[in-house]
PDB file of C-alpha atoms in Angstrom:
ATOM      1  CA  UNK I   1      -5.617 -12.463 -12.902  1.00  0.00           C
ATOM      2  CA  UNK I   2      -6.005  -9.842 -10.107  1.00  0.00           C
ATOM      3  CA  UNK I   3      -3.731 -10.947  -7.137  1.00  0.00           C
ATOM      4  CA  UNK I   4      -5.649  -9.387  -4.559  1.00  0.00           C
ATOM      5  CA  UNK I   5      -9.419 -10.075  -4.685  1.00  0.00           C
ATOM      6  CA  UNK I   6     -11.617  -7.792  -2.189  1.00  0.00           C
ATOM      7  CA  UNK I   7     -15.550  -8.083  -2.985  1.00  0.00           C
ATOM      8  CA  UNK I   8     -16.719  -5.807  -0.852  1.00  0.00           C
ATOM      9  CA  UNK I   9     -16.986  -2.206  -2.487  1.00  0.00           C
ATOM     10  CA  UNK I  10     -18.996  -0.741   0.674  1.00  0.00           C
ATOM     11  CA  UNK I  11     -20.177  -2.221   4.251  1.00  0.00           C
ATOM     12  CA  UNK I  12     -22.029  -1.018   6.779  1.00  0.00           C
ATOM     13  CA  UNK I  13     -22.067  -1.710  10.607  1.00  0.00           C
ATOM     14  CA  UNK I  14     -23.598  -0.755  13.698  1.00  0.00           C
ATOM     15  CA  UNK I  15     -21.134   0.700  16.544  1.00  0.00           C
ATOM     16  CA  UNK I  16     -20.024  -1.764  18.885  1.00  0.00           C
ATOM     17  CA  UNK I  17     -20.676  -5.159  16.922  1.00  0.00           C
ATOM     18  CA  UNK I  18     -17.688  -7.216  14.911  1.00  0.00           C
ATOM     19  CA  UNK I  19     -17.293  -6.648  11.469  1.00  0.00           C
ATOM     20  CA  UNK I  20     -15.800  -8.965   8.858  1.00  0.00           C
ATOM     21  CA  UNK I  21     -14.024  -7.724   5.916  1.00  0.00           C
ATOM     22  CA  UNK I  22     -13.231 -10.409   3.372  1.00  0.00           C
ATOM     23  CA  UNK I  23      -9.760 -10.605   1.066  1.00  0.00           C
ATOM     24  CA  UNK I  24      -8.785 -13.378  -1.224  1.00  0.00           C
ATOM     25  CA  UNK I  25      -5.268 -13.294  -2.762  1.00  0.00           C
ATOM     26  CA  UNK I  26      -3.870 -15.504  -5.551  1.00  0.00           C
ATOM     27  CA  UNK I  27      -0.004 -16.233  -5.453  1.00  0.00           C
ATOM     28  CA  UNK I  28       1.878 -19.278  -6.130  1.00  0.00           C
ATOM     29  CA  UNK I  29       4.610 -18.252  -4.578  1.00  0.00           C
ATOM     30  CA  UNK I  30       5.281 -20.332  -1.143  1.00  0.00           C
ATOM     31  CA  UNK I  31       6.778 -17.460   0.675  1.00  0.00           C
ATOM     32  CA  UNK I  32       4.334 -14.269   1.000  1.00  0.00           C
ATOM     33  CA  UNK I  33       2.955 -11.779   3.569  1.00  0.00           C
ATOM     34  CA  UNK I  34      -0.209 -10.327   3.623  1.00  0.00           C
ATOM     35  CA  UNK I  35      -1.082  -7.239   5.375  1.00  0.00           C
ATOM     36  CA  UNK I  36      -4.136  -4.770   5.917  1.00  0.00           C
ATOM     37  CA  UNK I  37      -3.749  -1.017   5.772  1.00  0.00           C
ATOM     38  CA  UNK I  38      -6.752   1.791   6.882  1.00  0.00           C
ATOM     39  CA  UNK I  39      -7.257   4.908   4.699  1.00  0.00           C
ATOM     40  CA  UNK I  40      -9.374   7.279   6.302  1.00  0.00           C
ATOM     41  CA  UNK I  41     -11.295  10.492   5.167  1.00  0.00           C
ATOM     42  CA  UNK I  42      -8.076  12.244   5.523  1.00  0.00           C
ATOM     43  CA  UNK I  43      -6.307  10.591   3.172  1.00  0.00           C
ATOM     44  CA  UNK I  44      -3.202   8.669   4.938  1.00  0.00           C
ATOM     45  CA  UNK I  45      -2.168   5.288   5.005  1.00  0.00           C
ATOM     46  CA  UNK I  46      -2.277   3.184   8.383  1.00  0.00           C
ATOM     47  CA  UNK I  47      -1.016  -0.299   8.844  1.00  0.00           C
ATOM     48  CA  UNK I  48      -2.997  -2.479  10.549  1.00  0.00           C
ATOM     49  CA  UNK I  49      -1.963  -6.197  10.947  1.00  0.00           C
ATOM     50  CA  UNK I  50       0.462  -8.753   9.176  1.00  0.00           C
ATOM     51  CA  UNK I  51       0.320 -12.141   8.515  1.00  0.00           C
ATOM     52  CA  UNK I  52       3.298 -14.300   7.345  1.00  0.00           C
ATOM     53  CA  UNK I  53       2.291 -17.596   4.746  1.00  0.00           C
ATOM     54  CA  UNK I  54       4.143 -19.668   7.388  1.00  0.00           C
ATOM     55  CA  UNK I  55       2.645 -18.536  10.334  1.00  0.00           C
ATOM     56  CA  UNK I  56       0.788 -20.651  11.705  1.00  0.00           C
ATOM     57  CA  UNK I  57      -1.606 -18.678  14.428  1.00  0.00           C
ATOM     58  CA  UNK I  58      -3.716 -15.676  13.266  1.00  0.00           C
ATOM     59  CA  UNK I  59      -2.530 -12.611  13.718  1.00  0.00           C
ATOM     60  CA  UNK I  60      -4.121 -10.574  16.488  1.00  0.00           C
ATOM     61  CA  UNK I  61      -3.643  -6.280  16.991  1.00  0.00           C
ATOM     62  CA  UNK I  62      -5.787  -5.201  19.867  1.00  0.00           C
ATOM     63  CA  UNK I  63      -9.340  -4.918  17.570  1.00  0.00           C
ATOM     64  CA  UNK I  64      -7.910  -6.464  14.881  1.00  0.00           C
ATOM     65  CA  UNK I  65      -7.756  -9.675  13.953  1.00  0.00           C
ATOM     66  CA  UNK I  66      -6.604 -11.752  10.453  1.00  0.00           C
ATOM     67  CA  UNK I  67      -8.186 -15.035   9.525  1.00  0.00           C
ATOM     68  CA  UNK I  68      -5.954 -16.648   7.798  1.00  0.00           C
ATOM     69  CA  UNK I  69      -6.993 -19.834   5.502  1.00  0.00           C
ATOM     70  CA  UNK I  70      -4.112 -20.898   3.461  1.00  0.00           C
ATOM     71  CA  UNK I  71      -6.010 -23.817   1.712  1.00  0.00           C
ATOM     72  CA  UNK I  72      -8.908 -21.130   0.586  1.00  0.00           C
ATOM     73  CA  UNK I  73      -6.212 -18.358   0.103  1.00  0.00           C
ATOM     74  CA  UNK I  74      -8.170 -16.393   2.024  1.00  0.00           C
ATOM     75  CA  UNK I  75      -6.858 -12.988   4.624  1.00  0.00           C
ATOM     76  CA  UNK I  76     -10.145 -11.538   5.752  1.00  0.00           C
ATOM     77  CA  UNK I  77      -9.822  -8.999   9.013  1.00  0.00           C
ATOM     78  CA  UNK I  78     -11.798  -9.009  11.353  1.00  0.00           C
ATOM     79  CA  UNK I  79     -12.910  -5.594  13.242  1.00  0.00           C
ATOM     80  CA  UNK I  80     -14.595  -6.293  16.758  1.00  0.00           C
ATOM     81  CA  UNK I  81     -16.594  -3.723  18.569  1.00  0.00           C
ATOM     82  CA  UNK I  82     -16.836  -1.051  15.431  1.00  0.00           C
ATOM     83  CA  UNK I  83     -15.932   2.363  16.744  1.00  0.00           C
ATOM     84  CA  UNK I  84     -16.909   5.769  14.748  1.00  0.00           C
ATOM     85  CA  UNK I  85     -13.268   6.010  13.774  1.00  0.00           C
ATOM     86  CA  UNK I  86     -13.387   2.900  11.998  1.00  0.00           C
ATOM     87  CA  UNK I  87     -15.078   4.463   9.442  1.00  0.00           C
ATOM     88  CA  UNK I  88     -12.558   4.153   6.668  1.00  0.00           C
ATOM     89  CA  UNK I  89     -11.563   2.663   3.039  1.00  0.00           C
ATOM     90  CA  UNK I  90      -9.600  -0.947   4.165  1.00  0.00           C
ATOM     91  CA  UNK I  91      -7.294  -2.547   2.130  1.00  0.00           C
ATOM     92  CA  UNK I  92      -6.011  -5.637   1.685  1.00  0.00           C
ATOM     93  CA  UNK I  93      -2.379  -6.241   0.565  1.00  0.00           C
ATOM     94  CA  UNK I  94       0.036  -8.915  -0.388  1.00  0.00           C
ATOM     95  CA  UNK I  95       3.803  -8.997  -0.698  1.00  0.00           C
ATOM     96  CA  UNK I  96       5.379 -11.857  -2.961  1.00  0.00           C
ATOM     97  CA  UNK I  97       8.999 -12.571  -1.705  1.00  0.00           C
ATOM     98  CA  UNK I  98       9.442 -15.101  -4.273  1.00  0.00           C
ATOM     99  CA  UNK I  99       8.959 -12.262  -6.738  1.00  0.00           C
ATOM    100  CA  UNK I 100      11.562  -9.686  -5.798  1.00  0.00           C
ATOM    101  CA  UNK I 101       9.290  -8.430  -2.896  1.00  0.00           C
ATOM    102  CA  UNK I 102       6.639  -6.925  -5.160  1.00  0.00           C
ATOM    103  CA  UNK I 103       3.267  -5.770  -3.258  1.00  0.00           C
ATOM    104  CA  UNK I 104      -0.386  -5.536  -4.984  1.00  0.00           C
ATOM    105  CA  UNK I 105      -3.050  -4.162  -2.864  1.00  0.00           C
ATOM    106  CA  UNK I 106      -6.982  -4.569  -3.371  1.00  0.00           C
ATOM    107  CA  UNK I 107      -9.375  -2.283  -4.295  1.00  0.00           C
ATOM    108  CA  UNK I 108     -10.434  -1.491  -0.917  1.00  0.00           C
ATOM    109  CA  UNK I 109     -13.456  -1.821   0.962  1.00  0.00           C
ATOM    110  CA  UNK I 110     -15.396   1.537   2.592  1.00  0.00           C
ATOM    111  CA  UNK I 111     -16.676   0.614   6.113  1.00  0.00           C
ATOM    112  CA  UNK I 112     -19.291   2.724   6.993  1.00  0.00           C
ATOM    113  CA  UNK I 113     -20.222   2.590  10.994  1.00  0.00           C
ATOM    114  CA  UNK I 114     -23.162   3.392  12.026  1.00  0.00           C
ATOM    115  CA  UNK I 115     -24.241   4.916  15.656  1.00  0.00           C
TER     116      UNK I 115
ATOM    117  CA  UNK V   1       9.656  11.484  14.446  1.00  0.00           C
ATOM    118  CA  UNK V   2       9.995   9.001  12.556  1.00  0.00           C
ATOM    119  CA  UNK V   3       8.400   9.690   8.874  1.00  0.00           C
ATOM    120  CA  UNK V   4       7.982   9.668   5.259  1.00  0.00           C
ATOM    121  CA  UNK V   5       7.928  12.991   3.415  1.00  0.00           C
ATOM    122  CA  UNK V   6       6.657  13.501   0.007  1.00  0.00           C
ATOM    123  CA  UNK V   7       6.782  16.738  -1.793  1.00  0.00           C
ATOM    124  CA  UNK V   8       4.715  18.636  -3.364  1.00  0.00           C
ATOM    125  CA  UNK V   9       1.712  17.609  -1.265  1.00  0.00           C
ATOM    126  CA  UNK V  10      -0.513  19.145  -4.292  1.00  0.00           C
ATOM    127  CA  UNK V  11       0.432  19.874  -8.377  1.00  0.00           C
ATOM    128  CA  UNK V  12      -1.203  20.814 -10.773  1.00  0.00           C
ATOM    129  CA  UNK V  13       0.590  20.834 -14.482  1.00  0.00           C
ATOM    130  CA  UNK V  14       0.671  20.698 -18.180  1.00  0.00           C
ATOM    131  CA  UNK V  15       0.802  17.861 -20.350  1.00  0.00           C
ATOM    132  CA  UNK V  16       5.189  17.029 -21.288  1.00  0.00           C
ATOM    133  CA  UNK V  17       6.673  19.270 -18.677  1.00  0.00           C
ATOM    134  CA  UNK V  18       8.880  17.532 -16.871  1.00  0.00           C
ATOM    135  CA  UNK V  19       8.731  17.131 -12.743  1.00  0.00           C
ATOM    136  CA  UNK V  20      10.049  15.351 -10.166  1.00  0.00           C
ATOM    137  CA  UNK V  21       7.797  14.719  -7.042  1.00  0.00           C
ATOM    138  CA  UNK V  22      10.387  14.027  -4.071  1.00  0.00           C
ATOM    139  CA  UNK V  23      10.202  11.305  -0.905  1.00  0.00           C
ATOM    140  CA  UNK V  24      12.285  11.277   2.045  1.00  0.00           C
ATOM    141  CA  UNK V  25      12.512   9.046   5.171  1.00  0.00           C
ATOM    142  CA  UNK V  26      14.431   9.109   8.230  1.00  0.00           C
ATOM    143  CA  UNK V  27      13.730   5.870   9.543  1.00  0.00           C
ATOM    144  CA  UNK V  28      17.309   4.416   8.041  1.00  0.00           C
ATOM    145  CA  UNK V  29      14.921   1.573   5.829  1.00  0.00           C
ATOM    146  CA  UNK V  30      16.275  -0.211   3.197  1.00  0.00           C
ATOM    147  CA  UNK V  31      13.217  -0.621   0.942  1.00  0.00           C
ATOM    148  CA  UNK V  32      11.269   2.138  -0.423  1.00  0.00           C
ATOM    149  CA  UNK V  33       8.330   1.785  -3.240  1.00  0.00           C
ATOM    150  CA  UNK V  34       6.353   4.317  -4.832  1.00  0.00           C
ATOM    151  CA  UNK V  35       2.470   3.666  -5.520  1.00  0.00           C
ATOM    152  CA  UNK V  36      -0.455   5.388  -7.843  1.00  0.00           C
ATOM    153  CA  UNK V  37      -4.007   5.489  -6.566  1.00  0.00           C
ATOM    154  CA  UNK V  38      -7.005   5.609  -8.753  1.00  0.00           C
ATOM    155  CA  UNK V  39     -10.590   5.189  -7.754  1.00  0.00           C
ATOM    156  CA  UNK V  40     -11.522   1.384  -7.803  1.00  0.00           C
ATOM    157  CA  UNK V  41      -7.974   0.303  -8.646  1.00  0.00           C
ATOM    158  CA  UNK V  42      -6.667   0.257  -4.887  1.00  0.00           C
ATOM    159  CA  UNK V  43      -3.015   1.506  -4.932  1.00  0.00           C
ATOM    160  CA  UNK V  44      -0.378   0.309  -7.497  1.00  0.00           C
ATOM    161  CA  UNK V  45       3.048  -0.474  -7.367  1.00  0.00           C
ATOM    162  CA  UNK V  46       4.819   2.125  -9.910  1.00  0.00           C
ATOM    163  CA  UNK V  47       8.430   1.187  -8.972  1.00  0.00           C
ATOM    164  CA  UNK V  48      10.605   0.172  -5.995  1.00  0.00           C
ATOM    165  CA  UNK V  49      13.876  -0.360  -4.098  1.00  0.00           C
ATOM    166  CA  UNK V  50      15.402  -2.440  -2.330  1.00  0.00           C
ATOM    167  CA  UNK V  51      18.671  -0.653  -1.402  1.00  0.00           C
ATOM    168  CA  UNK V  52      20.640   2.026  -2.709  1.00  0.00           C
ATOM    169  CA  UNK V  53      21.588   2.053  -6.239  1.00  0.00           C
ATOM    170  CA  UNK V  54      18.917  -1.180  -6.754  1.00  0.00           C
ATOM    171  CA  UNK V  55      15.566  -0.034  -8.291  1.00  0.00           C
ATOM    172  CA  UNK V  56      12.580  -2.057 -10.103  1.00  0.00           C
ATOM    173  CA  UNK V  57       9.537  -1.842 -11.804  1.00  0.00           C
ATOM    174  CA  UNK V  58       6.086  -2.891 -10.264  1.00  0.00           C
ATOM    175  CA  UNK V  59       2.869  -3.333 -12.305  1.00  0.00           C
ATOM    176  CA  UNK V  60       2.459  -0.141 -13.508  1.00  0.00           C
ATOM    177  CA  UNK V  61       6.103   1.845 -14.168  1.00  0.00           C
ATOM    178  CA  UNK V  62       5.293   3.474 -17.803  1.00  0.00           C
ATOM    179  CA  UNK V  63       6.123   7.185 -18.084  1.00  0.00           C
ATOM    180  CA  UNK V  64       8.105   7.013 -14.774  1.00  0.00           C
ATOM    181  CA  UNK V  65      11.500   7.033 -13.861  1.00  0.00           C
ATOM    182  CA  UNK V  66      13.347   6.690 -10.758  1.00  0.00           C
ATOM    183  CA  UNK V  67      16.683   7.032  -8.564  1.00  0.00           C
ATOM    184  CA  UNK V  68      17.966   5.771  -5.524  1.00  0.00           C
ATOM    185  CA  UNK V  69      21.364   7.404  -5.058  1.00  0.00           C
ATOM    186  CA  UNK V  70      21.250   7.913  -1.107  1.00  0.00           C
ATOM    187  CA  UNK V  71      19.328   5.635   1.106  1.00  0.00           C
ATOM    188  CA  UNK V  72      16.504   8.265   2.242  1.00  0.00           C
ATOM    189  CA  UNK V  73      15.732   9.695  -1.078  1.00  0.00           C
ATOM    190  CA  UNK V  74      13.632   7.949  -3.461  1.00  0.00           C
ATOM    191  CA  UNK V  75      12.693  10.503  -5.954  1.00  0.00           C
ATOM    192  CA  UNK V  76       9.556   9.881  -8.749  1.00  0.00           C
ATOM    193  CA  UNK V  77      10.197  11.453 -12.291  1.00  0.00           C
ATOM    194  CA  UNK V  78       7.871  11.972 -14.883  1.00  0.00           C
ATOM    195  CA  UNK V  79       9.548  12.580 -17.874  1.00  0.00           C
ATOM    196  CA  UNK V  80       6.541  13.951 -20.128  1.00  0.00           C
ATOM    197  CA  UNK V  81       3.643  13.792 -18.094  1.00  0.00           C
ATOM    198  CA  UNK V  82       0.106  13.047 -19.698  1.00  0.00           C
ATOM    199  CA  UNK V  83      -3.620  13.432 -18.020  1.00  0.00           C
ATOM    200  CA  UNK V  84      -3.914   9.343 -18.159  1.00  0.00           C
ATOM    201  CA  UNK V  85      -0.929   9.883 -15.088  1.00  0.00           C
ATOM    202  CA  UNK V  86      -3.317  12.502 -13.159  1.00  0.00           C
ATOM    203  CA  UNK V  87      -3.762  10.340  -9.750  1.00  0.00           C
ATOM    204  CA  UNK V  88      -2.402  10.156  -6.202  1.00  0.00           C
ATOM    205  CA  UNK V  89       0.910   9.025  -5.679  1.00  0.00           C
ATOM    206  CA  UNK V  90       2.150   7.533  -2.305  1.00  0.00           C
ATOM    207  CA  UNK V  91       5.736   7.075  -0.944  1.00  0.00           C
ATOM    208  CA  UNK V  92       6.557   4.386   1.431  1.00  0.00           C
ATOM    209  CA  UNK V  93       9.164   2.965   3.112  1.00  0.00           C
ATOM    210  CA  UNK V  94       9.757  -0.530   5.254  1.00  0.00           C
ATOM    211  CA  UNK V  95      12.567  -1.604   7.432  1.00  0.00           C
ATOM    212  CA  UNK V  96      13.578  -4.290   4.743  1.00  0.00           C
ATOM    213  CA  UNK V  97      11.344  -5.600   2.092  1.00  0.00           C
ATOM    214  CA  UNK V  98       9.756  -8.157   4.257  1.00  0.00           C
ATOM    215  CA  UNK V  99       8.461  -5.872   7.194  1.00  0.00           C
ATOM    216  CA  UNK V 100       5.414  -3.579   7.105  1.00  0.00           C
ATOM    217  CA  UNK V 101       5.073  -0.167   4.879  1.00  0.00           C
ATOM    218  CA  UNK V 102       4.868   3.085   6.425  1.00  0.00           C
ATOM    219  CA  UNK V 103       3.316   5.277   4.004  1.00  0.00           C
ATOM    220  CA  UNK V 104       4.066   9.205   3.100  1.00  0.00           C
ATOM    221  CA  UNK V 105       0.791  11.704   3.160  1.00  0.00           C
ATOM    222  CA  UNK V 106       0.567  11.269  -0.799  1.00  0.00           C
ATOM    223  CA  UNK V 107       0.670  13.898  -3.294  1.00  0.00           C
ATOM    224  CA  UNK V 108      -2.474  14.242  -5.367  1.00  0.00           C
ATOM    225  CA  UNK V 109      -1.131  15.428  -9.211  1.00  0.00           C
ATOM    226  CA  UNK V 110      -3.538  16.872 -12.295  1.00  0.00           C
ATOM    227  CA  UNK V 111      -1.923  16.728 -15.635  1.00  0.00           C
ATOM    228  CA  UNK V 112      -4.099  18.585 -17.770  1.00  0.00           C
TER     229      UNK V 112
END
């Protein structure tokens, strides 16, 4: 079973609105983190945000934001006011620490903003 | 400034000749993890390390080797590389294996 679920091959959105991009993970581990990293045109890779499975308020980085459901096993991040230079693959990640610290990312989602 | 190196950036090569693609960071972090990405696969963990001297094998270590003799080195090996291994490899390191990943600028290898 794929541990990190993200359904979204491609989005679009216009500049300046909120964007949502949607990650499901599967673990059954109690302690995990879950992160999201940007991968632009150029190639690199940027972390974004974290969220710990025992925190208990979403995480929050300036633009960024993770809503976290634990019940739904859900990590989708959430983009407000789209700039240009959000345009970018996104990728959802998840490290088990139950399981030796081991990390499986998503297949990625390419945001596309549009002006 | 505080980075991860990888090196070569770019290599091209023949099927069974052996290479060794090099990482480096100066950060002083314990873990360090070395990833393959393939179109519509996302990245995948090859192998990885929590210390010096500790290595182990993520989803996908077949055909690769690794060392971790000094904390800032994390070398990749490939033994007898084949075309299936043609990809992009990335580097990265974290503080311990709990904190965030900060990610070398890849090396993109053809095995032909």
């Amino acid at each position: 079973a794929q541990k990190i679920t993200q359904t979204q091959p491609g989005m679009f959105v216009q500049e300046k609105e909120a964007v949502t991009l949607d990650c499901t993970y599967d673990t059954s581990d109690q302690s995990y983190g879950l992160f999201w990293y940007k991968q632009p045109s150029s190639g690199e890779m940027i972390f974004l945000i974290y969220q710990g499975s025992y925190d208990e308020q979403n995480a929050t980085e300036g633009r960024y934001s993770l809503n976290f459901q634990k019940a739904r096993k859900s990590a989708n991040l959430v983009i407000s006011a789209s700039q240009l230079g959000d345009s970018a693959m996104y990728f959802c990640a998840m490290r088990e620490v139950d399981n030796f610290n081991k990390f499986y990312f998503g297949s990625g989602t390419k945001l596309n903003v549009k002006p | 400034e505080a980075q991860v190196t990888q090196n070569p950036r770019y290599l091209i090569t023949v099927t069974g000749k052996k290479l060794t693609v090099t990482c480096s960071q100066n950060m002083n972090h314990e873990y360090m993890s070395w990833y393959r990405q393939d179109p519509g696969l996302g990245l995948r963990q090859i192998y990885y390390s929590m210390n010096v001297e500790v290595t182990d094998k993520g989803d996908v270590p077949e055909g690769y080797k690794v060392s971790r003799k000094e904390k800032r080195n994390f070398p990749l090996i490939l033994e007898s590389p084949s075309p299936n291994q043609t990809s992009l490899y990335f580097c990265a390191s974290s503080l311990t294996g709990v904190h965030e990943q900060y990610f070398g600028p890849g090396t993109r290898l053809t095995v032909t």
